[in-house]
Short mmCIF file of C-alpha atoms in Angstrom, two decimals:
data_model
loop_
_atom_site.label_atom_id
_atom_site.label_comp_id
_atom_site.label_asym_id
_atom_site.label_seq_id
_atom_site.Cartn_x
_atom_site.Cartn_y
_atom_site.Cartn_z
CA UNK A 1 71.82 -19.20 152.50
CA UNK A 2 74.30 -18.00 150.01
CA UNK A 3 72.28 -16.39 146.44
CA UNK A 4 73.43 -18.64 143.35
CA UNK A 5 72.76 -16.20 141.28
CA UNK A 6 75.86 -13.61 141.29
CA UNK A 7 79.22 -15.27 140.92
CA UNK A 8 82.41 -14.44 143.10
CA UNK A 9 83.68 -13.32 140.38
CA UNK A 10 87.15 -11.62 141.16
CA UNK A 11 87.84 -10.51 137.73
CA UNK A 12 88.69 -6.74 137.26
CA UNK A 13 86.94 -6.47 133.99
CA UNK A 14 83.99 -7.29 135.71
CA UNK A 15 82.16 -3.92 138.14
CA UNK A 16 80.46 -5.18 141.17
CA UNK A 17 77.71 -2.21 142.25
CA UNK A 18 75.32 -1.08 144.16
CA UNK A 19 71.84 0.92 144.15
CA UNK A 20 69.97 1.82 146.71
CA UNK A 21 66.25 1.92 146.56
CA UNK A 22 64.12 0.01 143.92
CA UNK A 23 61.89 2.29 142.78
CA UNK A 24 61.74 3.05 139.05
CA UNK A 25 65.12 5.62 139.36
CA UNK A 26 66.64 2.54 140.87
CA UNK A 27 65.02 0.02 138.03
CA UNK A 28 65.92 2.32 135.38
CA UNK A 29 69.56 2.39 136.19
CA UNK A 30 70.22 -1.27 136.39
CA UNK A 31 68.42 -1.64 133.29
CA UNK A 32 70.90 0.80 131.37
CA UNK A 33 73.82 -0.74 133.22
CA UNK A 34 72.87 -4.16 131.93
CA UNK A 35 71.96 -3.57 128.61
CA UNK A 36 75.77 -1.03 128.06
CA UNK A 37 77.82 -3.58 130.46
CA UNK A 38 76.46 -7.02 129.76
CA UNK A 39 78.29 -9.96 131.65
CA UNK A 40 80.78 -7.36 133.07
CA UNK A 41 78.84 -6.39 136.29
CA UNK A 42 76.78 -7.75 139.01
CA UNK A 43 74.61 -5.43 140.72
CA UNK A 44 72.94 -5.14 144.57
CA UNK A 45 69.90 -3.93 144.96
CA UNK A 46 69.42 -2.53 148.42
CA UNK A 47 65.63 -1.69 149.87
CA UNK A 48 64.74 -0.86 153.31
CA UNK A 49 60.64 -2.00 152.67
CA UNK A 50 60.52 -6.03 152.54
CA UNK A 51 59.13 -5.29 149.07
CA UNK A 52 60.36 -3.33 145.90
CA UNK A 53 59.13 -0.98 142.98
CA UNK A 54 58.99 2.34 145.23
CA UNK A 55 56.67 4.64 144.37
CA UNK A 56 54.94 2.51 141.44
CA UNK A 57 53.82 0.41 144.71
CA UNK A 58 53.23 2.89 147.19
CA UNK A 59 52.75 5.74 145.23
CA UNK A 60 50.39 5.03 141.97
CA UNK A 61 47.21 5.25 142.33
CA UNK A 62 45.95 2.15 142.90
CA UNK A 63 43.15 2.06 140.31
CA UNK A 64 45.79 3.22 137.34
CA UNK A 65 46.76 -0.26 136.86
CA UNK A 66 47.66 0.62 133.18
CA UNK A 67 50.75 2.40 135.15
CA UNK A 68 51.87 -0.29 137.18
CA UNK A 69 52.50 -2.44 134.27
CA UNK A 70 55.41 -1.32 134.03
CA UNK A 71 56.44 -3.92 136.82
CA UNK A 72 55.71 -7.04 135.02
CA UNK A 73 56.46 -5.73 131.60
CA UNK A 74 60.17 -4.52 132.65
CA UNK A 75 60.81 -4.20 136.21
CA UNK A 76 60.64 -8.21 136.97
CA UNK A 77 62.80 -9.10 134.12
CA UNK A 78 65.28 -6.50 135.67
CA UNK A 79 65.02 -8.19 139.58
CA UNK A 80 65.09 -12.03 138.20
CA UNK A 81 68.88 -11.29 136.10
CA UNK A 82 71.38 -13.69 137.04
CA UNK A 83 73.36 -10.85 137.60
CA UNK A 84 71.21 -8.92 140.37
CA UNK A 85 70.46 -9.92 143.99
CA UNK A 86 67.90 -8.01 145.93
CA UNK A 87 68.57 -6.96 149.71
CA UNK A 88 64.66 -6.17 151.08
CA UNK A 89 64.31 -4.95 154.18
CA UNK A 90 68.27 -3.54 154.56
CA UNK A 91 68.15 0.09 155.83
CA UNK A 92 71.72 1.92 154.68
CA UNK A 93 72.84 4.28 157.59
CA UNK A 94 71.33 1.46 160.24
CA UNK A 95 72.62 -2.49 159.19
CA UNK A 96 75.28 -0.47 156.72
CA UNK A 97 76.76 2.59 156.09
CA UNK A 98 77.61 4.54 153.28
CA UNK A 99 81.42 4.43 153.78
CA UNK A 100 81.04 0.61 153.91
CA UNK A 101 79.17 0.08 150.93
CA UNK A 102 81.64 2.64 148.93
CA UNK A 103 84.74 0.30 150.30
CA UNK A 104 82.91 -3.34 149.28
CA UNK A 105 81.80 -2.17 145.46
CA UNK A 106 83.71 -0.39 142.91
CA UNK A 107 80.38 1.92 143.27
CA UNK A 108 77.45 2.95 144.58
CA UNK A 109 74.42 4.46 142.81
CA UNK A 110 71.62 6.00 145.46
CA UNK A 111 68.14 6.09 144.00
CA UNK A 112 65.85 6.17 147.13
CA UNK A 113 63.78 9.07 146.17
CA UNK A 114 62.30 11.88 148.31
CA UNK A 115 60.68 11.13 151.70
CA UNK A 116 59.17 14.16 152.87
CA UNK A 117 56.56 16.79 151.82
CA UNK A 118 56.94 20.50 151.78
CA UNK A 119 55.40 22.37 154.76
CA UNK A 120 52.91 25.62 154.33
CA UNK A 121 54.80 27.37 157.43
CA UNK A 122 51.45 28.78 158.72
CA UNK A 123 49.76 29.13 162.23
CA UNK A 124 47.64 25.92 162.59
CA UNK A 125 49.50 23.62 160.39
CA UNK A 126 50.28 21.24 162.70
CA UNK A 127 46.64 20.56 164.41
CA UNK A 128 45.23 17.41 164.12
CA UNK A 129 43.63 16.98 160.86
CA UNK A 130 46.05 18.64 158.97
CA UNK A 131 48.15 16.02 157.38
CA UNK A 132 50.33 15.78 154.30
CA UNK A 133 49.19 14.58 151.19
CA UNK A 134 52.34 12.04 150.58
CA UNK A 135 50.52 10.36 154.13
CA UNK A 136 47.47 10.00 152.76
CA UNK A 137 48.73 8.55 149.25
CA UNK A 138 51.27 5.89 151.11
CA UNK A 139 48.37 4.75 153.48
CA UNK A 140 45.62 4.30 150.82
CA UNK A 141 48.58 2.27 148.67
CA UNK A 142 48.99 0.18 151.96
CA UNK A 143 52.37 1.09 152.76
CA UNK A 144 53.64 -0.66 156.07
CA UNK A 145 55.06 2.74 157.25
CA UNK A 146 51.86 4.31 156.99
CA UNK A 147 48.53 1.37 156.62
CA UNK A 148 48.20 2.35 160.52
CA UNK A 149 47.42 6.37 160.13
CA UNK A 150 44.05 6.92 160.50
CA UNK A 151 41.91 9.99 158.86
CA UNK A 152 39.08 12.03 160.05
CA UNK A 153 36.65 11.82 156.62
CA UNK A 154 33.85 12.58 158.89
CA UNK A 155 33.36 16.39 157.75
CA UNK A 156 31.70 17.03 154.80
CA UNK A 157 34.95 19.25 153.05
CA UNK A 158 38.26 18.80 152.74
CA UNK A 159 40.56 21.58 151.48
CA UNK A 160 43.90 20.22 149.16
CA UNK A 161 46.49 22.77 148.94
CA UNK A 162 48.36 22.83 145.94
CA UNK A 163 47.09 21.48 142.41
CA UNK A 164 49.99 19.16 140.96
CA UNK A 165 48.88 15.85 140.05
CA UNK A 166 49.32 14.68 143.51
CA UNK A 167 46.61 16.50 144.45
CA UNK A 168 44.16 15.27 141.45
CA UNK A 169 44.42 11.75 142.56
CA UNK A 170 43.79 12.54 145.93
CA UNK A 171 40.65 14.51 145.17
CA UNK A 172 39.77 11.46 142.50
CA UNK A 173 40.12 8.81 145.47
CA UNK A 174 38.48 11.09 147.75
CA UNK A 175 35.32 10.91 145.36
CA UNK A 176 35.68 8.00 143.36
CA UNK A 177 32.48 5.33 144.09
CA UNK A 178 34.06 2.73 145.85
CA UNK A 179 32.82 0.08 143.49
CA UNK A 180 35.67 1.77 141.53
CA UNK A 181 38.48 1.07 144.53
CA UNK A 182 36.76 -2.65 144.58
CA UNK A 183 38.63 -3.41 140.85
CA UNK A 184 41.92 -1.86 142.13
CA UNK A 185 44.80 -2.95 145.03
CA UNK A 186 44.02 -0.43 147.58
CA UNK A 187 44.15 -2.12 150.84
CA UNK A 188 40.53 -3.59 152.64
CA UNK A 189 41.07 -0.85 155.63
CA UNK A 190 41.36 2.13 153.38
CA UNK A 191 38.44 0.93 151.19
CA UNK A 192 36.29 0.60 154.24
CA UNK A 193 37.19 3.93 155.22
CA UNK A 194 36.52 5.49 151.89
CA UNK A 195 33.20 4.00 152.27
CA UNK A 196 32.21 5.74 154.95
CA UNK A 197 33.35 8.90 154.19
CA UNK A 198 31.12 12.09 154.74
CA UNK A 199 33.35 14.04 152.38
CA UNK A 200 30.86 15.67 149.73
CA UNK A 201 33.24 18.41 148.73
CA UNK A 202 36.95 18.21 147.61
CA UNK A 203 38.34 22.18 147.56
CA UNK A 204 41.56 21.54 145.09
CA UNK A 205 43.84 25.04 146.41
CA UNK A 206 46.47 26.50 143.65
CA UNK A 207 48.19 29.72 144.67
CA UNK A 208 48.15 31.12 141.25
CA UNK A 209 45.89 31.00 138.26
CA UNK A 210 44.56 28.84 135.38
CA UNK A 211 47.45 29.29 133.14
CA UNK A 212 49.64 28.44 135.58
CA UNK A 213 47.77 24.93 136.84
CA UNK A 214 50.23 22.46 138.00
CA UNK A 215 48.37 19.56 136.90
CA UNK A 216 48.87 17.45 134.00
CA UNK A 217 46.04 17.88 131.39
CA UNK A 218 45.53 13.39 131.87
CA UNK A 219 44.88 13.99 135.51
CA UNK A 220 42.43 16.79 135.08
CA UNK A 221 40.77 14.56 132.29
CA UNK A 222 39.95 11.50 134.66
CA UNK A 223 37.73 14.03 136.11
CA UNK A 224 35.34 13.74 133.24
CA UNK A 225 34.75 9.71 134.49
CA UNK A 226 34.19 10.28 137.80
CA UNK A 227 30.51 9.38 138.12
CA UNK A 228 28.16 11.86 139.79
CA UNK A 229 30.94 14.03 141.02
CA UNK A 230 30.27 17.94 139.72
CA UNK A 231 33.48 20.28 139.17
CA UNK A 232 33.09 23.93 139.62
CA UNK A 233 35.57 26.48 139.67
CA UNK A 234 36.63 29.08 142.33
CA UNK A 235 38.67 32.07 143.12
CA UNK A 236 38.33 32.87 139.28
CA UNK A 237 35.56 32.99 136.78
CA UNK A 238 36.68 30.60 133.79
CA UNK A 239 39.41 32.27 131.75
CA UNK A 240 37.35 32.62 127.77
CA UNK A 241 38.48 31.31 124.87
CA UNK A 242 39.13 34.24 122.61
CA UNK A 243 41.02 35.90 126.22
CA UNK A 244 44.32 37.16 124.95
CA UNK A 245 45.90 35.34 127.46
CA UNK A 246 44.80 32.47 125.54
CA UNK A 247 47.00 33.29 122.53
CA UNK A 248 50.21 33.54 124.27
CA UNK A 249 50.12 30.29 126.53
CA UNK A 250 51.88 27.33 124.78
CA UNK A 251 50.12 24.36 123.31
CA UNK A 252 50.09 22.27 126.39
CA UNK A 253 48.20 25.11 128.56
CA UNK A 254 45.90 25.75 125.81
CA UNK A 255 44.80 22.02 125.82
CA UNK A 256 44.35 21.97 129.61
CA UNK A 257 41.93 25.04 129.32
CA UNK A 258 39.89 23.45 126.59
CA UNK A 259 39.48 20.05 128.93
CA UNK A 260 38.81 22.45 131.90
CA UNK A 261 35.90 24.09 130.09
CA UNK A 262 34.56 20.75 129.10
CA UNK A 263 34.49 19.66 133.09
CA UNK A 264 32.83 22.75 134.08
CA UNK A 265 30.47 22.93 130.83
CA UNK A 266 29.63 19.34 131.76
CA UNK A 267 26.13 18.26 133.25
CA UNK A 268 25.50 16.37 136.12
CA UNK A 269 22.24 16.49 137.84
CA UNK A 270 22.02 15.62 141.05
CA UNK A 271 25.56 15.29 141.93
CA UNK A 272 26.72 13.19 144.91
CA UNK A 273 30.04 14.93 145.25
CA UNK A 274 31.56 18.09 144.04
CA UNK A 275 35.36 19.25 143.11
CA UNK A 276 36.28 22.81 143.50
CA UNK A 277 39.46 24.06 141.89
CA UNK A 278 39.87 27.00 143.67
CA UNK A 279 43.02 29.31 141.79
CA UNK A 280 44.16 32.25 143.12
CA UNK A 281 44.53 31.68 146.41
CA UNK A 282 47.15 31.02 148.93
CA UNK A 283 46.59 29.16 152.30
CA UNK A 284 46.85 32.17 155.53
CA UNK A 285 46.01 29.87 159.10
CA UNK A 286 44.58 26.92 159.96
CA UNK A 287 42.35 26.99 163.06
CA UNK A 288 40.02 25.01 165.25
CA UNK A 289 39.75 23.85 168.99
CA UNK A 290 41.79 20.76 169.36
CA UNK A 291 41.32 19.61 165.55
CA UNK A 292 41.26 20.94 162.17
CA UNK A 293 37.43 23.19 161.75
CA UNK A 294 38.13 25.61 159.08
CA UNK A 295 40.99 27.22 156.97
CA UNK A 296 41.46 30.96 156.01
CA UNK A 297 42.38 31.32 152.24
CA UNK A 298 44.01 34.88 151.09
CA UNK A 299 42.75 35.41 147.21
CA UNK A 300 45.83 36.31 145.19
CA UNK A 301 46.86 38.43 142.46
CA UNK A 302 49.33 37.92 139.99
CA UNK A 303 52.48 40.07 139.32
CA UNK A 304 55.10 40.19 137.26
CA UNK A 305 58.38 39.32 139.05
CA UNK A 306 61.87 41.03 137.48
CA UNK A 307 62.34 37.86 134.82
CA UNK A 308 59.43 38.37 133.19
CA UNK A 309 57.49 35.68 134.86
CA UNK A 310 54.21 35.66 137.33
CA UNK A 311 53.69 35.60 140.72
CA UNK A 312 51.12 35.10 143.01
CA UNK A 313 50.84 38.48 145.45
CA UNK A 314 48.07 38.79 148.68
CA UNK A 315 45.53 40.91 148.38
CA UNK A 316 43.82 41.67 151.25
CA UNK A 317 40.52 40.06 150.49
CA UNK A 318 40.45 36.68 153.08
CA UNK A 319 38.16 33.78 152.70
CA UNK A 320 37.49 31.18 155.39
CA UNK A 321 36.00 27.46 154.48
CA UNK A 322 34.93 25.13 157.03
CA UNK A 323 36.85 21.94 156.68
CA UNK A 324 37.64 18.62 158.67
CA UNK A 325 41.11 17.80 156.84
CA UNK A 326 43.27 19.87 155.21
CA UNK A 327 45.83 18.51 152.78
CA UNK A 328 49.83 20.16 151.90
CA UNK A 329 50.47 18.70 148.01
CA UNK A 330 52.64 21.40 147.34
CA UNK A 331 55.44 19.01 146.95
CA UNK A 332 58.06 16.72 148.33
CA UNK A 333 61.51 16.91 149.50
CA UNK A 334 64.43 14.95 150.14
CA UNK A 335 66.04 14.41 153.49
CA UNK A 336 69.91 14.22 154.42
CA UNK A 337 71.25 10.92 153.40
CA UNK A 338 73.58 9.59 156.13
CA UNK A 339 77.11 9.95 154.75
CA UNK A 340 76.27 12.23 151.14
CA UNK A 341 76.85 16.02 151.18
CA UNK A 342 73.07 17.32 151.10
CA UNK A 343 72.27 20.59 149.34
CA UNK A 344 69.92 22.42 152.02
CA UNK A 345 68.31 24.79 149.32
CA UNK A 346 67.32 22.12 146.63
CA UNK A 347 66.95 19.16 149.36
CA UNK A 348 68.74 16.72 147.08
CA UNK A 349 72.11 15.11 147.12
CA UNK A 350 74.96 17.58 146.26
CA UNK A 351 75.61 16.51 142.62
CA UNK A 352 76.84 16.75 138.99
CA UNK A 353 74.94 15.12 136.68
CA UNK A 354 74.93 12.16 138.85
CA UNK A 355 77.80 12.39 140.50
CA UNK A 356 77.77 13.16 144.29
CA UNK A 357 80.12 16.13 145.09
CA UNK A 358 81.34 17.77 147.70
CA UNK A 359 81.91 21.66 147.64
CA UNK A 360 85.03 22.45 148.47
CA UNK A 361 85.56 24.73 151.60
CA UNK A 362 87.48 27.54 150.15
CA UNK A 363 86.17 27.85 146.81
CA UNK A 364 83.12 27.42 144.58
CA UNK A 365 84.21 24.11 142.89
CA UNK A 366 82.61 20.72 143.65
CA UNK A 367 85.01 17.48 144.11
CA UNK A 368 83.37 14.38 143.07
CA UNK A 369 83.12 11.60 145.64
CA UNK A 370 84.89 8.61 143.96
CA UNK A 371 82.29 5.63 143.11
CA UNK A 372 79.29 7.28 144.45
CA UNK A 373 76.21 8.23 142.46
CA UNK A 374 72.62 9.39 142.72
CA UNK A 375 69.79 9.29 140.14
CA UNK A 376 65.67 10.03 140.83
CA UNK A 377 64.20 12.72 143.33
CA UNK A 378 66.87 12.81 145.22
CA UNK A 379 69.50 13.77 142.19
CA UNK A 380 67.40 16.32 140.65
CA UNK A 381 64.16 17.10 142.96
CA UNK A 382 60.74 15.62 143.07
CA UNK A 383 59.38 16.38 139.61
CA UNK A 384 58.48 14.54 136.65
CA UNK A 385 56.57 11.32 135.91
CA UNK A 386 57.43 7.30 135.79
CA UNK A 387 59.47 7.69 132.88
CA UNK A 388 61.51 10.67 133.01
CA UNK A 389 63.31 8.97 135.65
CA UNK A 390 64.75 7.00 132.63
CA UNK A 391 66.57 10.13 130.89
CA UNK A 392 68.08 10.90 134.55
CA UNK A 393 69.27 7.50 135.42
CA UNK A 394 70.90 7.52 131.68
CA UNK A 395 72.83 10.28 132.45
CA UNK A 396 73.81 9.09 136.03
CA UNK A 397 75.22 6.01 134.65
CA UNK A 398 76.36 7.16 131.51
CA UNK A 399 78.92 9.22 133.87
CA UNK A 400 79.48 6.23 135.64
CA UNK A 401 80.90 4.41 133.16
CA UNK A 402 82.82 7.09 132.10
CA UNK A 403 84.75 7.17 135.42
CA UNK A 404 85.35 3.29 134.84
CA UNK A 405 86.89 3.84 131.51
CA UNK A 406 89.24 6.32 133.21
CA UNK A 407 89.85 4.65 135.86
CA UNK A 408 88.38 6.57 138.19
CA UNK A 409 86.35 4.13 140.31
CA UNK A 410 87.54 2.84 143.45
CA UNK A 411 88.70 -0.91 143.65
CA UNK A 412 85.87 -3.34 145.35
CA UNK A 413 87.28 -4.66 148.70
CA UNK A 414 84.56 -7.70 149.46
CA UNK A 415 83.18 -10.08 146.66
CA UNK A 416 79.69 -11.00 146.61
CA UNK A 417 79.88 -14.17 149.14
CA UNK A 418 81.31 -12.06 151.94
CA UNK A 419 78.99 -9.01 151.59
CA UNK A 420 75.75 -11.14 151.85
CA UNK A 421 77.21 -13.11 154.89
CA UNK A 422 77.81 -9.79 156.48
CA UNK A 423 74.38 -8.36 155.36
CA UNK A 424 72.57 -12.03 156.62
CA UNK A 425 74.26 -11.33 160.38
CA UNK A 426 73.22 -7.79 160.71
CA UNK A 427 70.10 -8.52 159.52
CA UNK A 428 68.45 -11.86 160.03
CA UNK A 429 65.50 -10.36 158.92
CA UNK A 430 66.59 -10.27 155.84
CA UNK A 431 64.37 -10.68 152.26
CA UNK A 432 65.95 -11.64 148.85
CA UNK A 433 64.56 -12.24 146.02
CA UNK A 434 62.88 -15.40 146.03
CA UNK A 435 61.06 -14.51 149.20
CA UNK A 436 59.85 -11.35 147.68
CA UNK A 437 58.15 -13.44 145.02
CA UNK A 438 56.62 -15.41 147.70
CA UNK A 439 54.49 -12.52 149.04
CA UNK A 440 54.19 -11.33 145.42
CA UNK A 441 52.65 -15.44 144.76
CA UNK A 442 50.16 -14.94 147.81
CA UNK A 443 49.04 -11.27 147.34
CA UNK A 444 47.97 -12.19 143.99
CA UNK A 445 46.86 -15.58 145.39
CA UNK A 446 44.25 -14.33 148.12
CA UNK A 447 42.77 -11.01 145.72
CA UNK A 448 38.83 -11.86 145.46
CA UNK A 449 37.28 -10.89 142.39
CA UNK A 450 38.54 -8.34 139.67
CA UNK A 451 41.82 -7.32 142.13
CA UNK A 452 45.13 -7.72 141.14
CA UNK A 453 46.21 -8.54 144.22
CA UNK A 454 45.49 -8.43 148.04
CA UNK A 455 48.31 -6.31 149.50
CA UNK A 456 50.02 -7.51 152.98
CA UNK A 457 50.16 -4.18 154.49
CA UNK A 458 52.45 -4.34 157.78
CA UNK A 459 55.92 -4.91 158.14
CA UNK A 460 54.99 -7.97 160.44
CA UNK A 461 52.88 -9.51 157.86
CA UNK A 462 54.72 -9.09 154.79
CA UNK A 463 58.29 -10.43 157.11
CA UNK A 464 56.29 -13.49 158.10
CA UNK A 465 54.85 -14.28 155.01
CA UNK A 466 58.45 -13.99 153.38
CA UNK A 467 60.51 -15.70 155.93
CA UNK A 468 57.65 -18.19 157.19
CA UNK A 469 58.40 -17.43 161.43
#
């Protein structure tokens, strides 16, 4: 069937795109497009999951509803345009490739994020048990690439290494009571799970010290609600206020140490779970026969590196927890994109301010690749929240339409007619946008009580939902 909604129009004034990946980089960008370009372009949206929104799906935590707002409030405005089609369930590199896609639109902007987490590189790291966070967060969000992993939450600690935000939420799900989860779209299977979970203490791992947290001062503050859970610190006694330290760290530290003393002034008697937030120490081995039993922890000290900054160096003092699942949140990465020049050190698309580049062979300059883009993780690296992915997709397509003003963009070799006949017959499997809002109707449809919505979790049952076979 042939999408009404985007004209074959043939009309040079007129820039026929696409983006690839509908997560909020993606969102962002056809927002600015459509608000600078008006009737002048007709967008693609291609996404290899049946369903869109990226990481505000998959990612958020599922009880921060207040975040995923942003879905209803801007995102579905964006997705119903006349002048966007979605292509769900379309994997670029497998039913098309990047040089096809850069030949059938005057350009393409790549916005799929970053799909892998950073490894510690130490003995043990790959036993059973010892997982990566990103895992965990997909299959408690009910991803259908990871709602069949299963977790061993029978030991009564797990150890998180790393303290960035990822790792708050993870030790806030890990000890949240469940009649919390019960309000929120996390998935039946994880909720049982969570239910069941002999986890009593959540060790939260940060190589350096308190000045230096990696959390966000709102993460650490949800801590405060957490009913019955205790937080303690470890590694290093609470820094004091009148510590000189104190006087030189910016306003944003300082107001992360005053909510830090408040969680560890803070009485709770007779608590049913505890966080640790251990600083100052660096992950050394993982061991245990078969599975993940305990983890040895080196306690650090900091030094000051040749710029003036501080560094976490091993001592020689070694600490050794038992724990049943050990947790990497010490960030994520982007792969190789099939077709894009990758840049091995940063793991992100080789890129200027959006646009992809190659370096040339015999000298130090980068040659733009004409037409192609890249905004989100994979432009600039995994960091930052929801919304600075706005800012970056700005820039991305600000450049963009530079190059069409010059001239610069290649001319589009299909209109819109042929390329979804040619996406419909390599993938018949294929989910536009009005199925999408079918499993968005039932989700919502079958939630029981307080949930927003019931989430269809496998690839099977989200395809058959959409497509009705």
């Amino acid at each position: 069937m042939i999408d009404p909604t985007v004209s074959d129009n043939s009309s040079s004034s007129v820039l026929r795109l696409a983006i690839v990946g509908t997560g909020p980089a993606g969102m962002y960008a056809v927002e600015h497009l459509l608000t600078e370009l008006g009737e002048n372009v007709e967008i693609d949206l291609y996404e290899r999951l049946p369903t869109p929104w990226g990481m505000v799906r998959s990612a958020v935590a599922p009880d921060h509803l207040i975040k995923k707002q942003i879905i209803d409030t801007s995102f579905k405005r964006l997705l119903n345009h006349k002048q966007v089609r979605f292509f769900g369930n379309v994997r670029v590199g497998d039913h098309v490739q990047h040089e096809e896609l850069a030949a059938w639109y005057n350009g393409v902007v790549y916005a799929s994020g970053a799909d892998a987490d950073t490894r510690m590189n130490i003995p043990g790291e790959d036993l059973p048990g010892c997982v990566g966070a990103r895992e965990f967060v997909h299959w408690y969000n009910g991803h259908p690439d990871f709602s069949d992993r299963h977790f061993d939450l029978s030991h009564k600690r797990a150890v998180i290494v790393g303290n960035g935000n990822v790792a708050m939420d993870v030790a806030r799900i890990l000890t949240l009571d469940v009649s919390e989860l019960q309000k929120s779209d996390m998935p039946d299977y994880a909720i049982e799970a969570l239910s069941k979970s002999a986890v009593e203490e959540v060790v939260i791992l940060g190589r350096r010290g308190q000045l230096q947290a990696a959390f966000h001062r709102p993460e650490l503050e949800e801590f405060e609600h957490l009913d019955g859970v205790a937080v303690t610190l470890g590694g290093e006694p609470l820094i004091a206020e009148d510590d000189p330290q104190c006087a030189s760290a910016d306003w944003t530290t300082r107001k992360k140490l005053v909510m830090l003393r408040r969680l560890i002034d803070r009485q709770v008697n007779n608590p049913r779970k505890r966080i640790v937030l251990h600083f100052l120490g660096s992950p050394k081995a993982v061991f245990g026969e078969g599975r993940v039993e305990r983890i040895e922890i080196v306690r650090n000290q900091l030094v000051a590196d040749d710029s003036g900054g501080l560094r976490a160096q091993a001592t020689d003092e070694v600490l050794t927890l038992e724990s049943g699942l050990v947790m990497r949140a010490i960030g994520f990465r982007g792969l190789p994109f099939p077709g894009l020049p990758f840049d091995e050190k940063r793991n992100v698309v080789r890129n200027t301010g959006g646009r992809v580049a190659e370096q040339a062979v015999d000298a130090e300059n980068e040659v733009a690749l004409p037409g192609t883009y890249v905004t989100g993780w994979l432009k600039r690296g995994p960091r930052g929240l929801i919304g600075t992915n706005k800012s970056c997709a700005r820039e991305t397509v600000d450049n963009l339409l530079e190059d069409a003003s010059l001239g610069r963009l290649p001319g589009a070799e299909k209109d819109a007619i042929s390329i979804l006949e040619v996406i419909q017959q390599r993938q018949p499997q294929l989910v536009q946008r009005d199925q999408w809002w079918t499993i968005d109707r039932f989700e919502r449809a079958t939630a029981v009580g307080d949930r927003p919505r019931a989430k269809l979790t496998s690839h099977e049952n989200l395809l058959e939902c959409a497509l009705g076979r």
